mmCIF file of C-alpha atoms in Angstrom:
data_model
loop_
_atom_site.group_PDB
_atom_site.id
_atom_site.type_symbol
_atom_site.label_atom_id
_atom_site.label_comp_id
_atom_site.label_asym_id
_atom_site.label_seq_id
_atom_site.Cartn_x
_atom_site.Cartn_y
_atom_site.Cartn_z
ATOM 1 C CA UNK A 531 -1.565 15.908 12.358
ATOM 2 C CA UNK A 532 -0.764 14.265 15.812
ATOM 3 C CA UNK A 533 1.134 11.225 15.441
ATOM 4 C CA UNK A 534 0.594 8.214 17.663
ATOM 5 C CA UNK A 535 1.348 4.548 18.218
ATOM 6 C CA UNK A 536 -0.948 2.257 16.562
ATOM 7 C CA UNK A 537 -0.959 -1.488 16.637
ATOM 8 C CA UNK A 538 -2.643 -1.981 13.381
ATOM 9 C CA UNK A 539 -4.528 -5.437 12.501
ATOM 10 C CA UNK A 540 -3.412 -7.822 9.887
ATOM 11 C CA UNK A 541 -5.081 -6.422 6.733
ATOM 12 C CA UNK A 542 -3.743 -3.396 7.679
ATOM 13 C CA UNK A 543 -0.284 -4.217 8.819
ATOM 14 C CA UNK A 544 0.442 -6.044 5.310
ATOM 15 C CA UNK A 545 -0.520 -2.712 3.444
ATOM 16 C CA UNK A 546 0.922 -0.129 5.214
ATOM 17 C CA UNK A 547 4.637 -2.271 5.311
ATOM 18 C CA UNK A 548 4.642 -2.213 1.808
ATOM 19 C CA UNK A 549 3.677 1.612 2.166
ATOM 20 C CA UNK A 550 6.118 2.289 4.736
ATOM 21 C CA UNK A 551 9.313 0.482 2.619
ATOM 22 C CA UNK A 552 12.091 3.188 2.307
ATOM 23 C CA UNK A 553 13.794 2.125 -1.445
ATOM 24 C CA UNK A 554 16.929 4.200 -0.233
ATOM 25 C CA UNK A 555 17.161 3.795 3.694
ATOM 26 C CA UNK A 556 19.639 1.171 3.731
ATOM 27 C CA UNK A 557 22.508 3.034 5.074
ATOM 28 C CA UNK A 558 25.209 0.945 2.889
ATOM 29 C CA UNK A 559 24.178 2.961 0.127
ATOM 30 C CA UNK A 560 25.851 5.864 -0.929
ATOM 31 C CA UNK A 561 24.334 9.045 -2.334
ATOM 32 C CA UNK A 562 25.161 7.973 -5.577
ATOM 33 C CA UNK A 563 23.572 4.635 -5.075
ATOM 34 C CA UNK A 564 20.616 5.680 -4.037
ATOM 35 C CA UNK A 565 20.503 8.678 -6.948
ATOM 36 C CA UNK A 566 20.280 5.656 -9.332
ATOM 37 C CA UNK A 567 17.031 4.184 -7.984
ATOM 38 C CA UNK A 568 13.997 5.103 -10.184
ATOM 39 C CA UNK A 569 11.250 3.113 -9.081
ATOM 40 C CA UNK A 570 10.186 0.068 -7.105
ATOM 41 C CA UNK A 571 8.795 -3.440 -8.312
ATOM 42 C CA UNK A 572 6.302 -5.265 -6.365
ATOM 43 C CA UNK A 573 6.768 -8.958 -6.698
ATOM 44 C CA UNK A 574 4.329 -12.025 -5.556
ATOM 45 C CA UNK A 575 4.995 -15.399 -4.432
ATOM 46 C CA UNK A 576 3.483 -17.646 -1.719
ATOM 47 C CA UNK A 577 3.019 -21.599 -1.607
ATOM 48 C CA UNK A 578 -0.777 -21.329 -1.687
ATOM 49 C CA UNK A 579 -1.034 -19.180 -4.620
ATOM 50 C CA UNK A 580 -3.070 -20.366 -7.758
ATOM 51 C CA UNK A 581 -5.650 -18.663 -10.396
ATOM 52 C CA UNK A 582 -8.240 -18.138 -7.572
ATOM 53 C CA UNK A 583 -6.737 -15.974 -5.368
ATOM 54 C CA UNK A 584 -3.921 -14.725 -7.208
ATOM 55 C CA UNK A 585 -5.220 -11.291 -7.989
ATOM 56 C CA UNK A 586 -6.844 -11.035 -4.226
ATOM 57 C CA UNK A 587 -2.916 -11.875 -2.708
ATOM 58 C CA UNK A 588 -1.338 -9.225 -5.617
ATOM 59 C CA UNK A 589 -4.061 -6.225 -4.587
ATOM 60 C CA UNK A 590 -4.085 -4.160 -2.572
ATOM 61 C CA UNK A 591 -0.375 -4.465 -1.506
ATOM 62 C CA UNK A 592 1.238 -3.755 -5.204
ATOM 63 C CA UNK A 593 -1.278 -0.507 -5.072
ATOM 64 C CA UNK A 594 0.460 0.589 -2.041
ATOM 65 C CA UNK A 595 3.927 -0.003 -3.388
ATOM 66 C CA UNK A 596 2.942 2.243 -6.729
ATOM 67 C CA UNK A 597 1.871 5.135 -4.665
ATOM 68 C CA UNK A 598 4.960 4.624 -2.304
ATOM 69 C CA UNK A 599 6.923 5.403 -4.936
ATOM 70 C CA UNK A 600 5.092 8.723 -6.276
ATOM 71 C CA UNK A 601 4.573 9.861 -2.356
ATOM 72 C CA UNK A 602 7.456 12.293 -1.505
ATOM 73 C CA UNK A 603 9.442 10.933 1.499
ATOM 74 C CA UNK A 604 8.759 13.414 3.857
ATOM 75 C CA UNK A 605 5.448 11.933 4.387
ATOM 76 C CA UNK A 606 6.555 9.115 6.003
ATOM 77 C CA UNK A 607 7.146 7.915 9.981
ATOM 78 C CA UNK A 608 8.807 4.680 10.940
ATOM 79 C CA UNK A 609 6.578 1.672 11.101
ATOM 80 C CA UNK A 610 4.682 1.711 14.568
ATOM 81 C CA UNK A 611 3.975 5.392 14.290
ATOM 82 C CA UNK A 612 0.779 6.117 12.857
ATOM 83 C CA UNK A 613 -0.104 9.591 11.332
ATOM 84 C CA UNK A 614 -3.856 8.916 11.436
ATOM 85 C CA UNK A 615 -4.968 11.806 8.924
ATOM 86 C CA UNK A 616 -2.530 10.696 6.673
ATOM 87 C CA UNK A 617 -2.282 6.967 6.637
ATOM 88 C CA UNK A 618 -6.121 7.781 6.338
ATOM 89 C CA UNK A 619 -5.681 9.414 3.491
ATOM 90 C CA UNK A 620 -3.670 6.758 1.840
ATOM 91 C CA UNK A 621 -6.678 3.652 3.044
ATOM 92 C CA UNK A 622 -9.197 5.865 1.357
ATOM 93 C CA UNK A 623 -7.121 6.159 -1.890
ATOM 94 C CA UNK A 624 -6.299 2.603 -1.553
ATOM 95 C CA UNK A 625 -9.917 1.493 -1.062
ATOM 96 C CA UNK A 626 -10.823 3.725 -3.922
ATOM 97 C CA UNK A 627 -8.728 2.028 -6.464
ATOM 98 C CA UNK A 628 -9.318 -1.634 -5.111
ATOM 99 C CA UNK A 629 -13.132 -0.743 -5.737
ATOM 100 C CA UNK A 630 -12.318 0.691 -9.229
ATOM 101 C CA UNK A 631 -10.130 -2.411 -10.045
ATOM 102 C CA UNK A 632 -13.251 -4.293 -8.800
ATOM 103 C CA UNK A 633 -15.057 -3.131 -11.407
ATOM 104 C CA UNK A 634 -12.798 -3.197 -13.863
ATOM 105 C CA UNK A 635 -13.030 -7.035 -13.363
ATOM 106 C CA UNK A 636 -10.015 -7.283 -11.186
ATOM 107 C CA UNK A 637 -10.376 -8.840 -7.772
ATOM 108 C CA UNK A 638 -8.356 -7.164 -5.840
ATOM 109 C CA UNK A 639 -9.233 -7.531 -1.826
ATOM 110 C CA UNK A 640 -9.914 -4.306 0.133
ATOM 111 C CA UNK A 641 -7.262 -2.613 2.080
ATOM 112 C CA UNK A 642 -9.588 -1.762 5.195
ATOM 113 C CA UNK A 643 -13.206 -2.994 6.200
ATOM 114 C CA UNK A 644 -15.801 -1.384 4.077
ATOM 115 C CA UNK A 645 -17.529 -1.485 1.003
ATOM 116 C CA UNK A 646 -17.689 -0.103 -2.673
ATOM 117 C CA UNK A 647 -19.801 2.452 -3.555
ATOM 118 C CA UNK A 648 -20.609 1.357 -7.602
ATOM 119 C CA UNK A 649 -21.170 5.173 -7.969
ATOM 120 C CA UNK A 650 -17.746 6.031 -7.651
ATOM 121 C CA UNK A 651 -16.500 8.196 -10.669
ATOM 122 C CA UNK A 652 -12.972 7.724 -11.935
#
C-alpha cells in the first residue's frame, strides 16, 4: 500500500497513538529486556472522569492497545506516516468491536465517524 503523510483529527489521533506505541522501541533496552515483555496494559485516568463517561474515555483507545499487542511489528510506520489500507483496516476492526461492545451494553465511543449496523454478526 502507498504510504503517505496524514494529519489525522483528534478522534483519530488519540487512537492510532495508542496503536502506534512500540512496547520495545526504547533503545535503553537490551535484547534481553525487551525478550521479557509479554503484553501491554492500558491504564485510564483524567480529572474529569466519573461513572458517566468513564467507559466512553476507556473505549476505543484500550481496544487499540489489545490489538497493538497481537499485531506483528512489521506492520507498523512511525506516527505521521499513514498506511491508508492498513490503518483502514485497523478503524474498521476498531469500529466493529466498539459497535459490538455497544451492544453488549458497554459504551464505548466510536473510533471514526460512522454508525453501527445492529446486524453485525460476531
Amino acid at each position: 500500500a502507498m504510504a503517505e503523510t496524514f494529519v489525522a483529527p483528534y478522534w483519530v489521533s488519540v487512537w492510532r497513538t495508542m496503536y502506534a506505541f512500540d512496547p520495545v522501541g526504547d533503545p535503553a533496552l537490551t535484547d534481553a529486556m525487551k525478550a521479557r515483555v509479554v503484553g501491554l496494559v492500558a491504564e485510564m485516568w483524567g480529572e474529569q472522569i466519573n461513572s458517566a463517561v468513564v467507559e466512553q474515555r476507556i473505549f476505543p483507545h484500550a481496544l487499540a492497545v489489545a490489538e497493538r499487542a497481537w499485531t506483528d511489528a512489521s506492520h507498523f510506520h512511525p506516527l505521521g506516516v499513514w498506511d491508508t489500507e492498513f490503518y483502514g483496516d485497523v478503524a474498521g476492526r476498531l469500529n466493529h468491536m466498539s459497535c459490538t461492545l455497544n451492544r453488549r451494553g458497554i459504551q464505548s465511543s466510536p473510533s471514526s465517524p460512522g454508525y453501527c449496523s445492529w446486524s453485525q454478526v460476531d
